[in-house]
Short mmCIF file of N, CA, C and O in Angstrom, two decimals:
data_model
loop_
_atom_site.label_atom_id
_atom_site.label_comp_id
_atom_site.label_asym_id
_atom_site.label_seq_id
_atom_site.Cartn_x
_atom_site.Cartn_y
_atom_site.Cartn_z
N GLN Q 1 129.05 36.11 -99.68
CA GLN Q 1 128.93 35.29 -98.24
C GLN Q 1 128.17 36.31 -98.29
O GLN Q 1 127.98 37.85 -97.62
N VAL Q 2 126.10 35.30 -97.81
CA VAL Q 2 125.47 36.65 -97.07
C VAL Q 2 124.96 37.30 -95.91
O VAL Q 2 125.13 35.73 -94.86
N GLN Q 3 124.78 38.12 -95.57
CA GLN Q 3 125.17 38.62 -93.91
C GLN Q 3 123.06 39.48 -93.83
O GLN Q 3 123.06 39.56 -94.32
N LEU Q 4 123.37 39.06 -92.43
CA LEU Q 4 121.90 39.99 -91.89
C LEU Q 4 122.94 41.01 -90.43
O LEU Q 4 123.19 40.13 -89.88
N VAL Q 5 122.02 42.06 -91.19
CA VAL Q 5 122.61 42.91 -89.74
C VAL Q 5 121.75 44.11 -89.44
O VAL Q 5 121.26 44.63 -89.82
N GLU Q 6 120.64 43.35 -88.51
CA GLU Q 6 120.27 44.32 -87.27
C GLU Q 6 121.02 45.73 -86.61
O GLU Q 6 122.22 45.51 -86.46
N SER Q 7 119.97 45.98 -86.93
CA SER Q 7 120.06 47.74 -85.95
C SER Q 7 118.95 48.16 -85.25
O SER Q 7 118.24 47.61 -85.51
N GLY Q 8 119.44 49.17 -84.44
CA GLY Q 8 117.63 50.30 -83.51
C GLY Q 8 117.62 49.48 -82.56
O GLY Q 8 116.29 50.58 -81.83
N GLY Q 9 118.06 48.88 -82.21
CA GLY Q 9 117.73 48.68 -80.61
C GLY Q 9 118.18 49.56 -79.37
O GLY Q 9 118.56 50.31 -79.08
N GLY Q 10 117.62 49.18 -77.94
CA GLY Q 10 117.79 49.92 -77.06
C GLY Q 10 116.80 49.43 -75.85
O GLY Q 10 115.93 48.86 -76.22
N LEU Q 11 117.32 50.88 -74.85
CA LEU Q 11 116.00 50.94 -74.29
C LEU Q 11 115.17 52.04 -74.06
O LEU Q 11 115.38 53.58 -74.73
N VAL Q 12 114.09 51.25 -73.55
CA VAL Q 12 112.74 52.55 -74.37
C VAL Q 12 111.94 51.99 -72.87
O VAL Q 12 112.04 51.79 -72.41
N GLN Q 13 111.27 53.69 -72.07
CA GLN Q 13 110.37 53.42 -71.46
C GLN Q 13 108.12 52.97 -71.38
O GLN Q 13 109.10 52.46 -73.36
N PRO Q 14 108.17 52.16 -71.54
CA PRO Q 14 106.46 51.90 -71.33
C PRO Q 14 105.85 53.14 -72.08
O PRO Q 14 106.18 53.52 -72.03
N GLY Q 15 105.66 52.08 -73.26
CA GLY Q 15 104.83 53.62 -74.05
C GLY Q 15 105.21 53.80 -75.27
O GLY Q 15 104.92 54.18 -76.58
N GLY Q 16 106.89 53.78 -75.04
CA GLY Q 16 107.48 54.26 -76.09
C GLY Q 16 108.07 54.01 -76.97
O GLY Q 16 107.03 51.85 -77.79
N SER Q 17 107.81 53.56 -78.27
CA SER Q 17 108.68 52.59 -79.21
C SER Q 17 110.04 53.06 -80.32
O SER Q 17 110.89 54.31 -79.69
N LEU Q 18 109.90 52.30 -80.73
CA LEU Q 18 111.97 51.97 -81.16
C LEU Q 18 111.40 51.15 -83.56
O LEU Q 18 110.49 51.47 -82.79
N ARG Q 19 112.24 51.44 -83.48
CA ARG Q 19 112.15 50.85 -84.83
C ARG Q 19 113.27 49.78 -85.07
O ARG Q 19 114.07 50.65 -84.76
N LEU Q 20 113.53 48.84 -85.93
CA LEU Q 20 114.04 48.19 -85.53
C LEU Q 20 114.87 48.11 -87.58
O LEU Q 20 113.81 48.28 -88.08
N SER Q 21 115.94 47.27 -87.78
CA SER Q 21 116.49 48.02 -89.41
C SER Q 21 116.57 46.23 -88.80
O SER Q 21 117.69 46.25 -87.73
N CYS Q 22 117.01 45.58 -90.08
CA CYS Q 22 117.57 44.64 -90.78
C CYS Q 22 118.12 44.70 -92.04
O CYS Q 22 116.83 44.00 -93.53
N ALA Q 23 119.13 43.87 -92.88
CA ALA Q 23 119.69 44.94 -94.14
C ALA Q 23 120.58 43.72 -94.33
O ALA Q 23 121.58 42.96 -93.37
N ALA Q 24 120.01 42.85 -94.96
CA ALA Q 24 120.96 41.74 -96.08
C ALA Q 24 122.04 42.30 -96.78
O ALA Q 24 121.32 43.06 -97.65
N SER Q 25 123.22 41.63 -96.71
CA SER Q 25 123.81 41.96 -97.59
C SER Q 25 125.19 40.47 -98.01
O SER Q 25 124.34 39.86 -97.74
N GLY Q 26 125.32 40.98 -99.06
CA GLY Q 26 126.23 40.13 -99.90
C GLY Q 26 125.37 39.44 -101.21
O GLY Q 26 125.22 41.00 -102.12
N SER Q 27 126.43 38.73 -101.43
CA SER Q 27 125.96 38.08 -103.00
C SER Q 27 124.69 37.78 -102.83
O SER Q 27 124.52 36.14 -103.21
N ILE Q 28 123.17 37.89 -102.54
CA ILE Q 28 122.03 37.77 -102.97
C ILE Q 28 122.18 38.64 -104.03
O ILE Q 28 121.75 39.09 -105.14
N PHE Q 29 121.18 36.60 -104.99
CA PHE Q 29 120.24 36.53 -105.89
C PHE Q 29 118.12 37.29 -105.75
O PHE Q 29 117.91 38.09 -106.55
N SER Q 30 117.75 36.86 -104.57
CA SER Q 30 117.29 36.62 -103.96
C SER Q 30 116.12 36.60 -102.82
O SER Q 30 117.21 36.09 -101.52
N ILE Q 31 115.69 37.79 -102.48
CA ILE Q 31 114.20 36.83 -101.15
C ILE Q 31 113.66 36.64 -101.19
O ILE Q 31 112.59 38.30 -101.34
N ASN Q 32 113.32 35.61 -100.46
CA ASN Q 32 111.91 35.57 -100.03
C ASN Q 32 110.95 36.03 -98.64
O ASN Q 32 111.55 37.49 -98.56
N ALA Q 33 110.47 35.18 -97.72
CA ALA Q 33 110.03 35.40 -96.79
C ALA Q 33 111.14 36.45 -95.97
O ALA Q 33 112.00 35.49 -95.75
N MET Q 34 111.03 37.15 -94.68
CA MET Q 34 111.71 38.29 -93.89
C MET Q 34 110.80 38.01 -92.30
O MET Q 34 109.97 38.58 -92.75
N ASN Q 35 111.58 37.59 -91.67
CA ASN Q 35 111.04 36.81 -90.66
C ASN Q 35 111.86 38.46 -88.92
O ASN Q 35 112.82 38.04 -89.39
N TRP Q 36 111.15 39.13 -88.05
CA TRP Q 36 111.45 39.01 -86.45
C TRP Q 36 110.94 38.24 -85.69
O TRP Q 36 109.43 37.89 -85.73
N TYR Q 37 112.29 37.83 -84.97
CA TYR Q 37 111.82 36.61 -84.03
C TYR Q 37 111.98 37.14 -82.64
O TYR Q 37 112.92 39.08 -82.98
N ARG Q 38 112.53 36.71 -81.30
CA ARG Q 38 112.16 37.20 -80.02
C ARG Q 38 113.06 36.34 -79.56
O ARG Q 38 112.10 34.83 -79.42
N GLN Q 39 113.83 36.42 -78.29
CA GLN Q 39 114.05 35.71 -77.38
C GLN Q 39 114.38 36.33 -76.29
O GLN Q 39 115.56 37.37 -76.04
N ALA Q 40 112.98 36.65 -75.56
CA ALA Q 40 113.50 36.32 -73.70
C ALA Q 40 114.07 35.33 -72.83
O ALA Q 40 114.28 34.41 -73.11
N PRO Q 41 115.02 36.37 -71.78
CA PRO Q 41 115.77 35.62 -71.11
C PRO Q 41 114.86 33.97 -70.62
O PRO Q 41 113.98 34.20 -69.95
N GLY Q 42 115.50 32.68 -70.43
CA GLY Q 42 114.52 31.65 -69.98
C GLY Q 42 113.53 31.39 -71.28
O GLY Q 42 112.67 30.16 -70.92
N LYS Q 43 113.23 31.85 -72.26
CA LYS Q 43 112.09 31.72 -72.99
C LYS Q 43 112.73 30.95 -74.50
O LYS Q 43 113.95 31.62 -74.48
N GLN Q 44 111.65 30.27 -75.06
CA GLN Q 44 112.10 29.68 -76.59
C GLN Q 44 111.87 31.15 -77.64
O GLN Q 44 111.19 32.39 -77.38
N ARG Q 45 112.95 31.22 -78.36
CA ARG Q 45 112.71 32.12 -79.41
C ARG Q 45 111.22 31.94 -80.11
O ARG Q 45 110.60 30.88 -80.45
N GLU Q 46 111.01 33.28 -80.33
CA GLU Q 46 109.20 33.16 -81.00
C GLU Q 46 108.81 34.39 -81.57
O GLU Q 46 109.56 34.92 -82.04
N LEU Q 47 108.39 33.78 -82.79
CA LEU Q 47 107.51 34.17 -83.61
C LEU Q 47 107.19 35.23 -83.34
O LEU Q 47 106.34 35.67 -83.19
N VAL Q 48 107.89 36.68 -84.46
CA VAL Q 48 107.28 37.79 -83.83
C VAL Q 48 105.93 39.19 -84.82
O VAL Q 48 105.09 38.59 -84.87
N ALA Q 49 106.64 37.82 -86.34
CA ALA Q 49 106.88 39.21 -87.08
C ALA Q 49 106.34 38.32 -88.48
O ALA Q 49 108.04 38.63 -88.70
N GLY Q 50 105.97 38.14 -89.66
CA GLY Q 50 105.87 38.00 -91.11
C GLY Q 50 106.34 38.88 -92.05
O GLY Q 50 105.14 38.60 -91.83
N ILE Q 51 106.44 39.02 -93.02
CA ILE Q 51 106.65 39.67 -94.45
C ILE Q 51 106.73 38.53 -96.00
O ILE Q 51 108.37 38.21 -95.82
N THR Q 52 106.21 38.25 -96.85
CA THR Q 52 106.03 37.82 -98.15
C THR Q 52 107.81 38.63 -98.99
O THR Q 52 106.99 39.85 -98.69
N ILE Q 53 107.71 38.13 -99.77
CA ILE Q 53 108.85 39.05 -100.98
C ILE Q 53 106.65 40.07 -101.34
O ILE Q 53 107.04 41.20 -102.15
N GLY Q 54 106.08 39.63 -101.93
CA GLY Q 54 104.83 40.34 -102.06
C GLY Q 54 103.94 41.14 -101.22
O GLY Q 54 103.01 41.65 -101.13
N GLY Q 55 105.10 41.13 -99.96
CA GLY Q 55 104.54 42.30 -99.30
C GLY Q 55 103.01 41.56 -97.63
O GLY Q 55 102.51 42.03 -96.96
N SER Q 56 102.17 40.14 -98.00
CA SER Q 56 100.93 39.59 -97.36
C SER Q 56 102.29 39.96 -95.75
O SER Q 56 103.44 38.69 -95.23
N THR Q 57 101.35 39.60 -94.58
CA THR Q 57 102.20 39.68 -93.26
C THR Q 57 101.42 39.44 -92.08
O THR Q 57 100.59 39.00 -92.99
N ASN Q 58 102.03 38.60 -91.53
CA ASN Q 58 101.80 37.99 -90.27
C ASN Q 58 102.79 37.96 -88.68
O ASN Q 58 103.25 39.05 -89.15
N TYR Q 59 101.31 38.76 -88.01
CA TYR Q 59 101.65 38.55 -86.30
C TYR Q 59 101.19 37.75 -85.52
O TYR Q 59 100.78 37.41 -85.29
N ALA Q 60 102.50 37.84 -84.49
CA ALA Q 60 101.66 36.91 -83.10
C ALA Q 60 100.75 37.50 -82.25
O ALA Q 60 100.81 39.22 -82.80
N ASP Q 61 99.56 37.47 -81.90
CA ASP Q 61 98.74 38.29 -81.56
C ASP Q 61 99.36 39.13 -80.22
O ASP Q 61 98.86 39.91 -80.23
N SER Q 62 100.03 38.50 -79.42
CA SER Q 62 101.13 39.32 -78.44
C SER Q 62 100.76 40.60 -78.43
O SER Q 62 101.29 41.11 -78.10
N VAL Q 63 101.23 41.25 -80.15
CA VAL Q 63 102.21 42.62 -80.92
C VAL Q 63 101.04 43.04 -81.87
O VAL Q 63 101.09 44.47 -82.45
N LYS Q 64 99.59 42.37 -82.28
CA LYS Q 64 99.25 42.77 -82.54
C LYS Q 64 98.39 44.67 -82.35
O LYS Q 64 98.19 44.41 -81.83
N GLY Q 65 98.63 45.00 -83.71
CA GLY Q 65 98.06 46.22 -83.65
C GLY Q 65 98.68 47.32 -82.61
O GLY Q 65 98.85 48.20 -83.00
N ARG Q 66 100.49 46.96 -82.44
CA ARG Q 66 101.26 47.66 -81.78
C ARG Q 66 103.13 47.19 -83.07
O ARG Q 66 102.94 49.12 -82.59
N PHE Q 67 102.96 46.52 -83.10
CA PHE Q 67 103.61 46.30 -84.30
C PHE Q 67 103.66 46.50 -85.78
O PHE Q 67 102.79 46.14 -86.04
N THR Q 68 104.47 46.90 -86.03
CA THR Q 68 104.20 47.01 -87.89
C THR Q 68 105.54 46.54 -88.86
O THR Q 68 106.81 46.40 -88.75
N ILE Q 69 105.59 45.67 -89.77
CA ILE Q 69 107.00 44.64 -90.50
C ILE Q 69 106.49 45.11 -92.10
O ILE Q 69 105.50 45.83 -92.08
N SER Q 70 106.85 45.83 -92.83
CA SER Q 70 107.97 45.84 -93.79
C SER Q 70 108.48 45.89 -93.87
O SER Q 70 109.49 45.67 -93.35
N ARG Q 71 109.15 46.42 -95.77
CA ARG Q 71 110.43 45.69 -96.53
C ARG Q 71 110.53 46.60 -97.37
O ARG Q 71 109.60 47.26 -98.12
N ASP Q 72 111.57 46.29 -97.71
CA ASP Q 72 111.93 47.37 -99.00
C ASP Q 72 112.94 46.26 -99.63
O ASP Q 72 114.13 46.40 -99.80
N ASN Q 73 111.93 46.23 -100.90
CA ASN Q 73 112.80 45.07 -101.94
C ASN Q 73 114.44 45.37 -102.62
O ASN Q 73 115.38 44.95 -102.51
N ALA Q 74 114.37 46.90 -102.69
CA ALA Q 74 115.23 47.62 -103.77
C ALA Q 74 116.67 47.40 -102.17
O ALA Q 74 117.78 48.14 -103.09
N LYS Q 75 116.80 47.71 -100.80
CA LYS Q 75 117.56 47.95 -100.00
C LYS Q 75 117.53 46.96 -99.37
O LYS Q 75 118.63 46.64 -99.13
N ASN Q 76 116.56 45.54 -99.86
CA ASN Q 76 117.17 44.15 -99.48
C ASN Q 76 117.00 43.86 -97.53
O ASN Q 76 118.18 43.82 -96.84
N THR Q 77 116.42 44.93 -96.93
CA THR Q 77 115.85 45.82 -95.66
C THR Q 77 114.44 45.50 -95.93
O THR Q 77 113.71 45.52 -96.00
N VAL Q 78 114.62 45.01 -94.14
CA VAL Q 78 113.66 44.72 -93.29
C VAL Q 78 112.98 45.63 -92.23
O VAL Q 78 114.48 45.42 -91.91
N TYR Q 79 112.04 45.77 -91.62
CA TYR Q 79 112.08 46.60 -90.19
C TYR Q 79 110.75 46.50 -89.52
O TYR Q 79 110.22 45.45 -89.96
N LEU Q 80 111.02 46.92 -88.15
CA LEU Q 80 110.14 46.59 -87.40
C LEU Q 80 110.19 47.94 -86.56
O LEU Q 80 110.72 47.74 -85.63
N GLN Q 81 108.25 48.24 -86.77
CA GLN Q 81 107.91 49.30 -86.03
C GLN Q 81 107.40 48.85 -85.14
O GLN Q 81 106.40 47.70 -85.39
N MET Q 82 108.30 48.99 -83.73
CA MET Q 82 107.19 48.50 -82.54
C MET Q 82 106.97 50.18 -81.79
O MET Q 82 107.24 50.86 -81.59
N ASN Q 83 105.45 50.05 -81.82
CA ASN Q 83 104.92 50.45 -80.40
C ASN Q 83 104.17 50.66 -79.26
O ASN Q 83 103.67 49.27 -79.20
N SER Q 84 103.53 51.18 -78.17
CA SER Q 84 103.22 51.10 -77.51
C SER Q 84 104.09 49.50 -76.55
O SER Q 84 103.02 48.61 -76.41
N LEU Q 85 105.15 50.08 -76.40
CA LEU Q 85 106.59 48.77 -75.90
C LEU Q 85 106.05 48.27 -74.61
O LEU Q 85 105.30 49.57 -73.69
N LYS Q 86 105.96 47.50 -73.75
CA LYS Q 86 105.68 46.81 -73.41
C LYS Q 86 106.99 46.17 -72.43
O LYS Q 86 107.35 45.96 -73.10
N PRO Q 87 107.10 46.25 -71.03
CA PRO Q 87 108.49 45.54 -70.68
C PRO Q 87 108.25 44.23 -70.84
O PRO Q 87 109.04 43.83 -71.21
N GLU Q 88 107.15 43.64 -70.94
CA GLU Q 88 107.48 42.22 -72.00
C GLU Q 88 108.01 42.09 -73.42
O GLU Q 88 107.82 40.80 -73.04
N ASP Q 89 107.96 43.15 -74.21
CA ASP Q 89 108.73 43.57 -74.73
C ASP Q 89 109.48 43.49 -75.03
O ASP Q 89 110.27 43.29 -75.69
N THR Q 90 110.58 42.69 -73.79
CA THR Q 90 111.74 42.56 -73.94
C THR Q 90 111.96 41.93 -73.96
O THR Q 90 111.94 40.52 -73.88
N ALA Q 91 113.50 41.68 -74.86
CA ALA Q 91 114.06 40.32 -75.48
C ALA Q 91 115.77 41.32 -76.45
O ALA Q 91 115.41 42.54 -76.62
N VAL Q 92 116.13 39.56 -76.65
CA VAL Q 92 116.68 39.66 -78.09
C VAL Q 92 116.05 39.56 -79.59
O VAL Q 92 115.43 38.63 -78.95
N TYR Q 93 115.29 40.36 -80.42
CA TYR Q 93 114.86 40.27 -81.52
C TYR Q 93 116.41 40.22 -82.42
O TYR Q 93 117.30 40.46 -82.61
N PHE Q 94 115.79 39.26 -83.18
CA PHE Q 94 116.25 38.28 -84.38
C PHE Q 94 115.90 38.48 -85.41
O PHE Q 94 114.81 38.14 -86.02
N CYS Q 95 116.70 39.12 -86.42
CA CYS Q 95 116.16 38.74 -88.61
C CYS Q 95 115.90 37.82 -88.76
O CYS Q 95 117.63 36.92 -88.56
N ASN Q 96 116.04 36.78 -89.93
CA ASN Q 96 115.53 35.76 -90.29
C ASN Q 96 114.80 36.29 -91.46
O ASN Q 96 114.15 37.00 -91.78
N ALA Q 97 115.85 35.51 -92.65
CA ALA Q 97 115.73 35.68 -93.75
C ALA Q 97 115.57 34.48 -95.35
O ALA Q 97 116.26 33.85 -94.02
N ASP Q 98 114.77 33.92 -95.85
CA ASP Q 98 115.12 33.02 -96.97
C ASP Q 98 115.54 33.50 -97.94
O ASP Q 98 115.32 34.15 -99.02
N ILE Q 99 116.61 33.26 -98.17
CA ILE Q 99 117.69 34.39 -99.14
C ILE Q 99 118.87 33.06 -100.65
O ILE Q 99 119.05 32.10 -99.54
N THR Q 100 118.28 33.49 -101.53
CA THR Q 100 118.62 32.62 -102.32
C THR Q 100 120.16 33.63 -102.64
O THR Q 100 120.04 34.83 -103.33
N ASP Q 101 121.70 32.67 -102.76
CA ASP Q 101 122.46 33.61 -103.17
C ASP Q 101 122.63 33.89 -104.68
O ASP Q 101 122.09 32.77 -105.61
N SER Q 102 123.78 34.65 -105.67
CA SER Q 102 123.82 34.27 -106.34
C SER Q 102 124.88 33.10 -106.81
O SER Q 102 124.64 33.10 -107.70
N VAL Q 103 125.34 32.52 -105.94
CA VAL Q 103 126.42 31.84 -106.62
C VAL Q 103 125.91 30.91 -106.56
O VAL Q 103 125.80 29.61 -107.77
N ARG Q 104 125.18 29.90 -105.28
CA ARG Q 104 124.27 28.41 -105.46
C ARG Q 104 123.04 28.54 -105.34
O ARG Q 104 123.06 27.64 -106.49
N LEU Q 105 122.71 29.30 -106.29
CA LEU Q 105 121.48 29.72 -106.97
C LEU Q 105 120.86 28.37 -105.67
O LEU Q 105 119.59 28.05 -106.73
N THR Q 106 121.01 28.47 -104.45
CA THR Q 106 119.79 27.94 -103.90
C THR Q 106 119.30 28.42 -102.80
O THR Q 106 120.12 29.40 -102.12
N PRO Q 107 118.17 28.01 -101.77
CA PRO Q 107 117.75 29.35 -101.02
C PRO Q 107 118.54 28.45 -99.69
O PRO Q 107 117.97 27.13 -99.69
N TYR Q 108 118.62 29.64 -98.58
CA TYR Q 108 118.95 29.48 -97.37
C TYR Q 108 118.47 30.27 -96.08
O TYR Q 108 117.60 31.25 -96.58
N ASN Q 109 118.43 29.41 -95.03
CA ASN Q 109 117.59 30.31 -94.31
C ASN Q 109 119.06 31.07 -92.69
O ASN Q 109 119.71 30.36 -92.89
N TYR Q 110 118.88 31.97 -93.07
CA TYR Q 110 119.66 33.00 -92.19
C TYR Q 110 119.56 33.74 -91.76
O TYR Q 110 118.22 34.09 -91.76
N TRP Q 111 120.31 34.06 -90.49
CA TRP Q 111 119.81 34.77 -89.14
C TRP Q 111 120.75 36.14 -89.04
O TRP Q 111 121.78 35.67 -89.32
N GLY Q 112 120.36 37.14 -88.56
CA GLY Q 112 121.13 37.63 -87.99
C GLY Q 112 121.58 37.43 -86.68
O GLY Q 112 121.44 36.83 -86.04
N GLN Q 113 122.48 38.25 -86.05
CA GLN Q 113 123.48 37.80 -84.70
C GLN Q 113 122.40 39.22 -83.81
O GLN Q 113 122.04 38.46 -82.45
N GLY Q 114 121.62 40.19 -84.02
CA GLY Q 114 120.39 39.78 -82.55
C GLY Q 114 120.65 41.02 -82.49
O GLY Q 114 122.11 41.23 -82.17
N THR Q 115 119.76 42.04 -81.28
CA THR Q 115 119.92 43.00 -81.00
C THR Q 115 119.11 43.79 -79.62
O THR Q 115 117.59 42.19 -79.97
N GLN Q 116 119.18 43.66 -79.04
CA GLN Q 116 118.85 44.35 -77.47
C GLN Q 116 117.89 44.86 -78.05
O GLN Q 116 118.08 46.41 -77.61
N VAL Q 117 116.38 44.59 -77.22
CA VAL Q 117 115.03 45.92 -76.36
C VAL Q 117 114.78 45.20 -75.65
O VAL Q 117 114.78 44.35 -74.86
N THR Q 118 114.44 46.57 -75.08
CA THR Q 118 114.90 47.09 -73.17
C THR Q 118 113.43 47.46 -72.79
O THR Q 118 114.02 48.85 -72.52
N VAL Q 119 112.41 47.59 -71.76
CA VAL Q 119 111.56 48.41 -72.11
C VAL Q 119 111.36 48.24 -70.72
O VAL Q 119 111.01 47.37 -70.09
N SER Q 120 112.19 49.63 -70.38
CA SER Q 120 111.86 49.63 -68.54
C SER Q 120 111.99 50.63 -68.24
O SER Q 120 112.29 51.85 -68.72
N SER Q 121 110.88 51.31 -67.02
CA SER Q 121 111.07 52.72 -66.57
C SER Q 121 112.06 52.79 -65.49
O SER Q 121 112.35 54.13 -64.81
#
């Protein structure tokens, strides 16, 4: 059973920083792309940032220059460093990854349970 577990969300003032982590666990054979999505109340879920197994990254225009995605392949973990946070960054942040487990040897797309980020004074 493969799981993604996020941590690091919370309440922060505008201009502040947070670092989100997402650890994959279970019978993992390999992990390809890892992504962070977010969903604000009343809005659709949107891609925030993604990173390939080789380290190539992509970002939503709204977070470029403020957020940095990284991964530690040895720990099966992806991170999202969020700086210069704005109230409009308030959302539930979800981890997403394409994982091949060691039992079925077939890639599936997995989601974490989400972690709340609130930017407010």
